[in-house]
Tab-separated table of C-alpha atoms and ligand atoms in Angstrom:
chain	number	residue	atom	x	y	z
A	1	UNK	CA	4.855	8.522	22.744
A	2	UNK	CA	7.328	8.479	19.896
A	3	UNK	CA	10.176	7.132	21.687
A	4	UNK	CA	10.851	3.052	21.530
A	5	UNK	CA	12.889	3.109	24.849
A	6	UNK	CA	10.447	5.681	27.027
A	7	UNK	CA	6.921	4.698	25.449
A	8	UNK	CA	7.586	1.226	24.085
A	9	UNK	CA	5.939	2.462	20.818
A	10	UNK	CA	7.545	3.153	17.437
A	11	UNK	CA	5.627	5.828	15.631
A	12	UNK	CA	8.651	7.741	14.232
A	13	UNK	CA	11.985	7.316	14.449
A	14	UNK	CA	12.554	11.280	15.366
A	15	UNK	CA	13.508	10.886	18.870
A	16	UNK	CA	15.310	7.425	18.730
A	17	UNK	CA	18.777	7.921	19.235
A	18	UNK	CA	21.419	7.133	16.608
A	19	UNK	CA	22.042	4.546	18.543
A	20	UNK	CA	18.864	3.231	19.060
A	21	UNK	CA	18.272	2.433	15.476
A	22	UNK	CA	22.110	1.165	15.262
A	23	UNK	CA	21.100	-1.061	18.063
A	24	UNK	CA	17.861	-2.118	15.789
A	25	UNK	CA	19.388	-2.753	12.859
A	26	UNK	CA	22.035	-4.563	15.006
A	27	UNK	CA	19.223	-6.740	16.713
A	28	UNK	CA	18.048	-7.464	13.337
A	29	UNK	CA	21.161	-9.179	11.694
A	30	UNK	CA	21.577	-11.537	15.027
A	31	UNK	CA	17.559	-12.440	14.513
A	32	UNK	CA	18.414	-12.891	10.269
A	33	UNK	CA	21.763	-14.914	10.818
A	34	UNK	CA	20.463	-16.964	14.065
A	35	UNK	CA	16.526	-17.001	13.490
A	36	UNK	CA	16.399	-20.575	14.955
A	37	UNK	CA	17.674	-19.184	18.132
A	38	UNK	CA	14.787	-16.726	18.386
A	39	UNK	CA	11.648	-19.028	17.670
A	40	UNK	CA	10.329	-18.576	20.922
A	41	UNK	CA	11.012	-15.352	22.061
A	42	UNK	CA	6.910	-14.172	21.378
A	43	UNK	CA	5.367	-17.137	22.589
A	44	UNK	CA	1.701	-16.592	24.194
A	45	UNK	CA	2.058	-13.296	22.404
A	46	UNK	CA	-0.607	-11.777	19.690
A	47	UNK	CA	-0.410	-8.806	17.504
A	48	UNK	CA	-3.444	-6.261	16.232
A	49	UNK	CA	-3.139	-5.474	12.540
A	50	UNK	CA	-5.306	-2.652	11.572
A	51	UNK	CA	-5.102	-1.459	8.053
A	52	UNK	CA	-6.390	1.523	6.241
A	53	UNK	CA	-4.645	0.856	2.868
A	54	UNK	CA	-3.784	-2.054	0.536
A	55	UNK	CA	-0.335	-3.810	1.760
A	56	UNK	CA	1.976	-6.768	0.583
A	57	UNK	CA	4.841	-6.187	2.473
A	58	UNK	CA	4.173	-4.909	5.489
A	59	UNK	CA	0.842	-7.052	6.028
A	60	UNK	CA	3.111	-10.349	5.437
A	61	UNK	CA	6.096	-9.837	6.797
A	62	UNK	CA	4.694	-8.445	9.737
A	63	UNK	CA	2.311	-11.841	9.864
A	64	UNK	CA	5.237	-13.969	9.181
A	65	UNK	CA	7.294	-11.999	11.882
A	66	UNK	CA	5.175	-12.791	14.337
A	67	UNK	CA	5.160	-16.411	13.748
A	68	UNK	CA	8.833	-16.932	13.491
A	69	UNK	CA	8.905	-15.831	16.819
A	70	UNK	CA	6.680	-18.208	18.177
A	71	UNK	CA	3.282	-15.726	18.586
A	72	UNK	CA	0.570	-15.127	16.451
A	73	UNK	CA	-0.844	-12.274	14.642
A	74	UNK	CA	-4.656	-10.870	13.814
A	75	UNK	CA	-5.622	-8.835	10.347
A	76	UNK	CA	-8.167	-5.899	9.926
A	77	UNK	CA	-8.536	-4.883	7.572
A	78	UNK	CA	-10.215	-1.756	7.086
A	79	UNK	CA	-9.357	-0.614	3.438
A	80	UNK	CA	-12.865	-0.846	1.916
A	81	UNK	CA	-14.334	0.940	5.236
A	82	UNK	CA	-14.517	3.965	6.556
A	83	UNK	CA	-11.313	5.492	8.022
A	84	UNK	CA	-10.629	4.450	11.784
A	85	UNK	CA	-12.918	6.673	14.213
A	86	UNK	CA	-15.735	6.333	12.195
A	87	UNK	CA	-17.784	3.222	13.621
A	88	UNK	CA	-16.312	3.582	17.039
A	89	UNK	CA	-13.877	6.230	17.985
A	90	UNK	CA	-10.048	5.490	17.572
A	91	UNK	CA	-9.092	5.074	21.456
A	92	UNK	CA	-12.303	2.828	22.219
A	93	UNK	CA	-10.966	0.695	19.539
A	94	UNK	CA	-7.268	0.987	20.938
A	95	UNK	CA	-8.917	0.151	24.557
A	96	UNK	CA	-10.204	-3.002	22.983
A	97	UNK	CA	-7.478	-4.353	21.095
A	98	UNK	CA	-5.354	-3.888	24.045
A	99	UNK	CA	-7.282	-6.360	25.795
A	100	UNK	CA	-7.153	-9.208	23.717
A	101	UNK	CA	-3.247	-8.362	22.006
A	102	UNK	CA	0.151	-7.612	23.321
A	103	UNK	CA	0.823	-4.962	20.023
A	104	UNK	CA	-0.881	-3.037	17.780
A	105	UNK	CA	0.625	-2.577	14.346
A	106	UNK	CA	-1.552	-0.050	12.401
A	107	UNK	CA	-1.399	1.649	8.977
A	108	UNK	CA	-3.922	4.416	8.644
A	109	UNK	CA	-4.255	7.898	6.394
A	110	UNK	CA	-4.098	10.150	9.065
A	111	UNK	CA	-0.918	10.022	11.429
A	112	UNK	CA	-2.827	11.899	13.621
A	113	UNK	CA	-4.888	8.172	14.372
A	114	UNK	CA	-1.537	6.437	15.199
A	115	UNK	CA	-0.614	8.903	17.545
A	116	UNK	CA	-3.700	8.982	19.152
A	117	UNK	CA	-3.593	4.801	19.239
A	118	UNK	CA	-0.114	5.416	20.835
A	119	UNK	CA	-1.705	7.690	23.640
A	120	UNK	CA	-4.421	5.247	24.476
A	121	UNK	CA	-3.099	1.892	24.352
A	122	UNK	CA	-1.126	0.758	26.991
A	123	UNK	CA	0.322	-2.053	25.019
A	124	UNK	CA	3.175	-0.873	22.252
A	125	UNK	CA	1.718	0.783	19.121
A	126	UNK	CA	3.817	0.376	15.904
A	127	UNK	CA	3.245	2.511	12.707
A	128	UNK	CA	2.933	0.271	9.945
A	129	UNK	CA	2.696	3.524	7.270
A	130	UNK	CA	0.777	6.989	7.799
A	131	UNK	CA	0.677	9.718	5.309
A	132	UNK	CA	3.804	11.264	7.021
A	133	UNK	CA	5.994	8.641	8.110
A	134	UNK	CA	7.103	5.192	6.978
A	135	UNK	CA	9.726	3.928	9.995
A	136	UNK	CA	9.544	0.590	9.662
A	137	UNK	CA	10.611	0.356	5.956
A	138	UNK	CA	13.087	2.909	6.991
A	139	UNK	CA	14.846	0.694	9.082
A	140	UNK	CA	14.615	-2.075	6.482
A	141	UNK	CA	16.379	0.024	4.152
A	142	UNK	CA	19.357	0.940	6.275
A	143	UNK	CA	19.149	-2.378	7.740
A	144	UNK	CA	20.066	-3.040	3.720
A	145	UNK	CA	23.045	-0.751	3.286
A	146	UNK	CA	24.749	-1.549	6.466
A	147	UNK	CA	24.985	-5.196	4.993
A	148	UNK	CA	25.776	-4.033	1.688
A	149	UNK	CA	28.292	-1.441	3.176
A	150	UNK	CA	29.081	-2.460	6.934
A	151	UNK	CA	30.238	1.714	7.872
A	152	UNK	CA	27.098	3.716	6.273
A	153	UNK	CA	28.691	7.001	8.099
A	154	UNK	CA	29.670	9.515	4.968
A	155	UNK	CA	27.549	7.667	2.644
A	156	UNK	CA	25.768	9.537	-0.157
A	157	UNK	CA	22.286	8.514	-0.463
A	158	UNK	CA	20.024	10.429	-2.828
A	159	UNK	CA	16.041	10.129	-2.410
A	160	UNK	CA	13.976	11.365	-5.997
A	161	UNK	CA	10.688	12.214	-5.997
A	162	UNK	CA	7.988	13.380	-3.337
A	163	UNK	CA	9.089	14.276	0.059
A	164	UNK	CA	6.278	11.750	1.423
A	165	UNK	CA	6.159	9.551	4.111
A	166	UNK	CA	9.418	7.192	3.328
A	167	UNK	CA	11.466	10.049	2.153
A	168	UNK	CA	10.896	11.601	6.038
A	169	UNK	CA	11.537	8.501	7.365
A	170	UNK	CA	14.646	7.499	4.972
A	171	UNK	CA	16.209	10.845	5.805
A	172	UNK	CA	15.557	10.639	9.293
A	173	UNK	CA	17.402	7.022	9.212
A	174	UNK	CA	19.975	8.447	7.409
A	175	UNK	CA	21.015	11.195	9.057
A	176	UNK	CA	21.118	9.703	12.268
A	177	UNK	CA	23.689	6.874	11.097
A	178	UNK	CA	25.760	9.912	9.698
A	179	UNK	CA	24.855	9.755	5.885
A	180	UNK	CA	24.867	12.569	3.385
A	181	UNK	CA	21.397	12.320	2.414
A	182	UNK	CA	20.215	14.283	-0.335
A	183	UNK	CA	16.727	14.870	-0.962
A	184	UNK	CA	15.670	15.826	-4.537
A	185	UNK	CA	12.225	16.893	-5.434
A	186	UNK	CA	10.602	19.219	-7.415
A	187	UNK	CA	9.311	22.700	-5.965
A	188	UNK	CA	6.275	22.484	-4.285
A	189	UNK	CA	6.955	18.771	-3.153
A	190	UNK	CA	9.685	19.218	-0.250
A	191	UNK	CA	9.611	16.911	2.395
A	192	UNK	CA	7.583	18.421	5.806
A	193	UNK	CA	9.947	21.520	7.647
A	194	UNK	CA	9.672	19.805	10.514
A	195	UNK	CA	11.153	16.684	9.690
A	196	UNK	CA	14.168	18.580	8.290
A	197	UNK	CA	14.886	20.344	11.123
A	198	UNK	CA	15.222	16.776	12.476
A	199	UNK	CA	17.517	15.681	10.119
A	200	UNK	CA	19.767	18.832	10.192
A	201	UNK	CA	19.865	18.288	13.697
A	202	UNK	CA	20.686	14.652	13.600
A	203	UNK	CA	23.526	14.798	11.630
A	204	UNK	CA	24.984	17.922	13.607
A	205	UNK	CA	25.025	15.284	16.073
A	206	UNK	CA	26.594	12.649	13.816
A	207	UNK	CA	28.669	14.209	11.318
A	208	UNK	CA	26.228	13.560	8.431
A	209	UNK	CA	24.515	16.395	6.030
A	210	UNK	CA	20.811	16.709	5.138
A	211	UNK	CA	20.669	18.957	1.569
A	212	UNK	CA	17.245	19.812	-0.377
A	213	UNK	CA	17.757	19.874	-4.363
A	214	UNK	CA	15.415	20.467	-7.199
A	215	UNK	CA	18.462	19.441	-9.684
A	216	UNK	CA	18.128	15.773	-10.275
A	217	UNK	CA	21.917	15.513	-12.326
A	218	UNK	CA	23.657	17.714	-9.518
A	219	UNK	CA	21.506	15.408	-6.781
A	220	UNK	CA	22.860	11.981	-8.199
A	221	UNK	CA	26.726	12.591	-8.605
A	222	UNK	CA	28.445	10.120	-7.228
A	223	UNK	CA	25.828	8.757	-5.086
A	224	UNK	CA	26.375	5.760	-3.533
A	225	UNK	CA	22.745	5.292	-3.811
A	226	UNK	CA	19.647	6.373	-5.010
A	227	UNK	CA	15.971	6.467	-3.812
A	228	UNK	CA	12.695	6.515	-5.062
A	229	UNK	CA	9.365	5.927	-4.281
A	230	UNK	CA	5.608	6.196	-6.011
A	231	UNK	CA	4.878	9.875	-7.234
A	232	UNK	CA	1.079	9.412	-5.704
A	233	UNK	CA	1.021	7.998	-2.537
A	234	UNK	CA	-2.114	5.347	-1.499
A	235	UNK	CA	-5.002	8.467	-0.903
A	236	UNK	CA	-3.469	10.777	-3.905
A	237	UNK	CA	-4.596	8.540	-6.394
A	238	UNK	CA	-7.043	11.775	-7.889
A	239	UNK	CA	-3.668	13.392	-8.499
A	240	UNK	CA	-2.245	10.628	-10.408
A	241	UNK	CA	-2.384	12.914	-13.752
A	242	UNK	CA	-1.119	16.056	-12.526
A	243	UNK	CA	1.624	14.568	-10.579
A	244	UNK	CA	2.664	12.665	-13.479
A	245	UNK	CA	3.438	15.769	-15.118
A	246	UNK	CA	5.153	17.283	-12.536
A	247	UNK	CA	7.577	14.489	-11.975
A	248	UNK	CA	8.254	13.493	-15.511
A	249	UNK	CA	11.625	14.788	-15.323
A	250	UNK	CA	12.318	12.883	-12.418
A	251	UNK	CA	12.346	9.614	-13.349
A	252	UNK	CA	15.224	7.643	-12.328
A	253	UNK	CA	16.579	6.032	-15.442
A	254	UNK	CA	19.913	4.512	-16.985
A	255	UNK	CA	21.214	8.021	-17.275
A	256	UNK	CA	20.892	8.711	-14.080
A	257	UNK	CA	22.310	6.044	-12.910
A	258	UNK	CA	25.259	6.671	-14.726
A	259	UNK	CA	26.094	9.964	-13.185
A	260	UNK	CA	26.286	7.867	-9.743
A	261	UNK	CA	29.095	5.779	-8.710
A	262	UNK	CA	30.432	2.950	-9.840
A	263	UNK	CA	28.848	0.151	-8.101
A	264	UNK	CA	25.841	2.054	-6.865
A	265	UNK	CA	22.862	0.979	-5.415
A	266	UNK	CA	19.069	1.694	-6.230
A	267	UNK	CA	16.196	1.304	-4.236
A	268	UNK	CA	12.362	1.743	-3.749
A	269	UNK	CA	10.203	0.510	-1.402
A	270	UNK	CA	7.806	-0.783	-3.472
A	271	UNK	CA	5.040	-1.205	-4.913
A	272	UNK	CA	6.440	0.194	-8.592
A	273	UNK	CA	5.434	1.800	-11.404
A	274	UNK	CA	7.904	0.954	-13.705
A	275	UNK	CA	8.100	3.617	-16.816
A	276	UNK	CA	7.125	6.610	-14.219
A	277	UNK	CA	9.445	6.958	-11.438
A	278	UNK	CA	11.891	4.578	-12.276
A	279	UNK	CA	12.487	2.327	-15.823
A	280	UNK	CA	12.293	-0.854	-16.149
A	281	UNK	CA	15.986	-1.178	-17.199
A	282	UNK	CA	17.302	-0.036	-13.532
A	283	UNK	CA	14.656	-1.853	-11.347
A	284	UNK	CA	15.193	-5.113	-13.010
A	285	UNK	CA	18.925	-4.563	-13.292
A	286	UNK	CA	22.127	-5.163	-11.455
A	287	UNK	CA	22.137	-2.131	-9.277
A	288	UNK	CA	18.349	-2.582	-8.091
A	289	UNK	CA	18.606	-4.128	-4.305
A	290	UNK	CA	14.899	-3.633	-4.382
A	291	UNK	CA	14.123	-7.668	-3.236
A	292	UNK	CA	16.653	-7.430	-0.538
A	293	UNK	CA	15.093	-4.664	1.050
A	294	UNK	CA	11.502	-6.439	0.669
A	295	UNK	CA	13.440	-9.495	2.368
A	296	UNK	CA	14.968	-7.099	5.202
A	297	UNK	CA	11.482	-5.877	5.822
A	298	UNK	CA	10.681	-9.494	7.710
A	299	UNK	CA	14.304	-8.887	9.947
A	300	UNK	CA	14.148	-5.553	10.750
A	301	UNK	CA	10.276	-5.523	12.070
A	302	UNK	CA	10.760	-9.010	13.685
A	303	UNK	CA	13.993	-7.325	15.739
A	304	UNK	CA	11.117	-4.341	16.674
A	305	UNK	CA	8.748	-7.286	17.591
A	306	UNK	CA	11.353	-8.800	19.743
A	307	UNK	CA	12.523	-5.376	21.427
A	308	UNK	CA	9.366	-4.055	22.117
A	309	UNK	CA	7.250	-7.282	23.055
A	310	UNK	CA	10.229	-9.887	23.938
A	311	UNK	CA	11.388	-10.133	27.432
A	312	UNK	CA	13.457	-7.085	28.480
A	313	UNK	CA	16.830	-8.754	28.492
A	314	UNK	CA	16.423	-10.564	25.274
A	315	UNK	CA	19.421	-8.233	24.186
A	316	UNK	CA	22.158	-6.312	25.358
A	317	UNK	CA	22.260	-2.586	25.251
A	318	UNK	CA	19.664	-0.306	25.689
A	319	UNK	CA	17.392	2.021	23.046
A	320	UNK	CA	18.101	5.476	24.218
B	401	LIG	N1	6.759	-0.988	1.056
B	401	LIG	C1	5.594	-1.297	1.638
B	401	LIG	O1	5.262	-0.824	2.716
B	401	LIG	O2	4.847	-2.211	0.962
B	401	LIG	P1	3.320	-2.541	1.234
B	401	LIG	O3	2.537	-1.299	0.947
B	401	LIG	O4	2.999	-3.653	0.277
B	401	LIG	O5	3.163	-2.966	2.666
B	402	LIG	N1	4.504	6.485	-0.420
B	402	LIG	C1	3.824	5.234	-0.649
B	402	LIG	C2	4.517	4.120	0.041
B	402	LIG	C3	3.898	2.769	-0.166
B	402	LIG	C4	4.640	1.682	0.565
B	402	LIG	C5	2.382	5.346	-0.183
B	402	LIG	O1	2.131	5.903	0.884
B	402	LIG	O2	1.489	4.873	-0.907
């Protein structure tokens, strides 16, 4: 169910191969250089959108997506109701949707309801954000570094912060294209065991390194880029205070940039909060690619549109 080839969903990007998500992020620089070329490709076809939480991002560029390539896309939004499940039960609603749409793009609390919308529907299921995982603004962001950097393979990339739901899919991108990803959060705050073991197995596989810090300095030196993200996630906001204080130290600021490399890179997927986990002064400076990644967001998810909705042969080489 979490496998793009096999289940023609993309839940996670755990058991894509490294060169699946090459192949994506391949797929997703022809569709960005030659987008004329694919205005047709999703004809006919129509997309679910069922949302939990607030979006910008994901909601429009998954909207816009779909029209580029010639289909159509339909919002829910559910963030001022009750959680999925809760006026009909998650796989009568999948049953439905699957009727009346070719895809299903949700973003929910639980991941627990996207895997159970991936078991049910019969047409693919894409995770648009859970509380765990984040793949589709994974892929944006390593969509963004293979541009910036064409090899990514021995490339330090340091995420700050909580080990939430784009730090396990960031270092599950990362690994798998042969980074040395760092992850760098306070105690308490480590990204899930699980998705580790991933990682350290991924970049067995590809020569890359997956290390777990608490020292922000020592995490930063001479990274070619660094990572950050909210300190409370969307469903944390009653630990807004406490995790302020817990992460004050772990701000990414000019200083820390300055222990990185020269022409370094930061990033965040955004939404901000400038003045907590990152200053003004670095987001809104020369290093920040923060706006290309938003922009990648649109190529990336239209080349997961096109793989797993488009016509089978609509590119060569395969996803496994
Ligand atoms: N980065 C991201 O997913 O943004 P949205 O929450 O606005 O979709
Ligand atoms: N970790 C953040 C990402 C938002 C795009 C959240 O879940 O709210």
């Amino acid at each position: 169910m979490t496998d793009l080839a096999s289940a023609g969903d993309l839940v996670s990007l755990a058991s894509l191969s490294p060169k699946a998500i090459a192949h994506i992020i391949d797929v997703a620089r022809s569709i960005k250089r030659d987008s004329a070329d694919y205005a047709d490709l999703l004809r006919g076809k129509r997309l679910s959108m069922v949302f939990e939480k607030e979006s910008l991002r994901t909601r429009f560029t998954f909207d816009i997506g779909m029209q580029d390539l010639g289909g159509s896309a339909v919002f829910l939004d559910l963030s001022s109701a009750a959680r999925m499940g809760t006026r009909e039960s998650v796989r009568d609603m999948a049953r439905n949707l699957e009727r009346w749409t070719h895809g299903i793009v949700a973003r929910t609390y639980r991941h627990r309801t996207i895997l159970e919308l991936a078991d049910t529907a019969d047409v693919p299921v894409i995770n648009g954000l859970s509380d765990h995982l984040h793949p589709c603004q994974a892929l944006a962001d390593t969509m963004t570094l293979v541009e910036r950097w064409g090899d990514v393979k021995g490339r330090k990339l340091v995420y700050v912060g909580d080990g939430n739901n784009t730090c396990h899919s960031l270092m599950t991108a990362a690994t798998k294209l042969g980074m040395n990803m760092v992850v760098c959060t306070p105690g308490g705050y480590e990204p899930d065991a699980e998705v580790t073991a991933v990682c350290e197995a991924a970049a067995d596989e590809t020569g890359g390194s997956i290390t777990l810090s608490s020292n922000l300095m020592e995490s930063v030196h001479l990274a070619d880029a660094v990572y950050t993200d909210v300190w409370a996630s969307m469903g944390q906001e009653e630990e807004t205070e406490e995790r302020a204080a817990v992460f004050s130290d772990y701000s990414i600021t000019e200083d820390v940039m300055d222990a990185t490399k020269d022409g370094s890179s930061f990033m965040h997927c955004l939404p901000a909060h400038r003045g907590h986990e990152v200053s003004r002064g670095v987001i809104d400076g020369p290093r920040s690619i923060v706006f290309d990644i938003a922009e990648n967001r649109l190529h990336a998810q239209k080349a997961v549109l096109a793989l797993l909705l488009g016509p089978a042969d609509a590119f060569d080489g395969g996803l496994v």
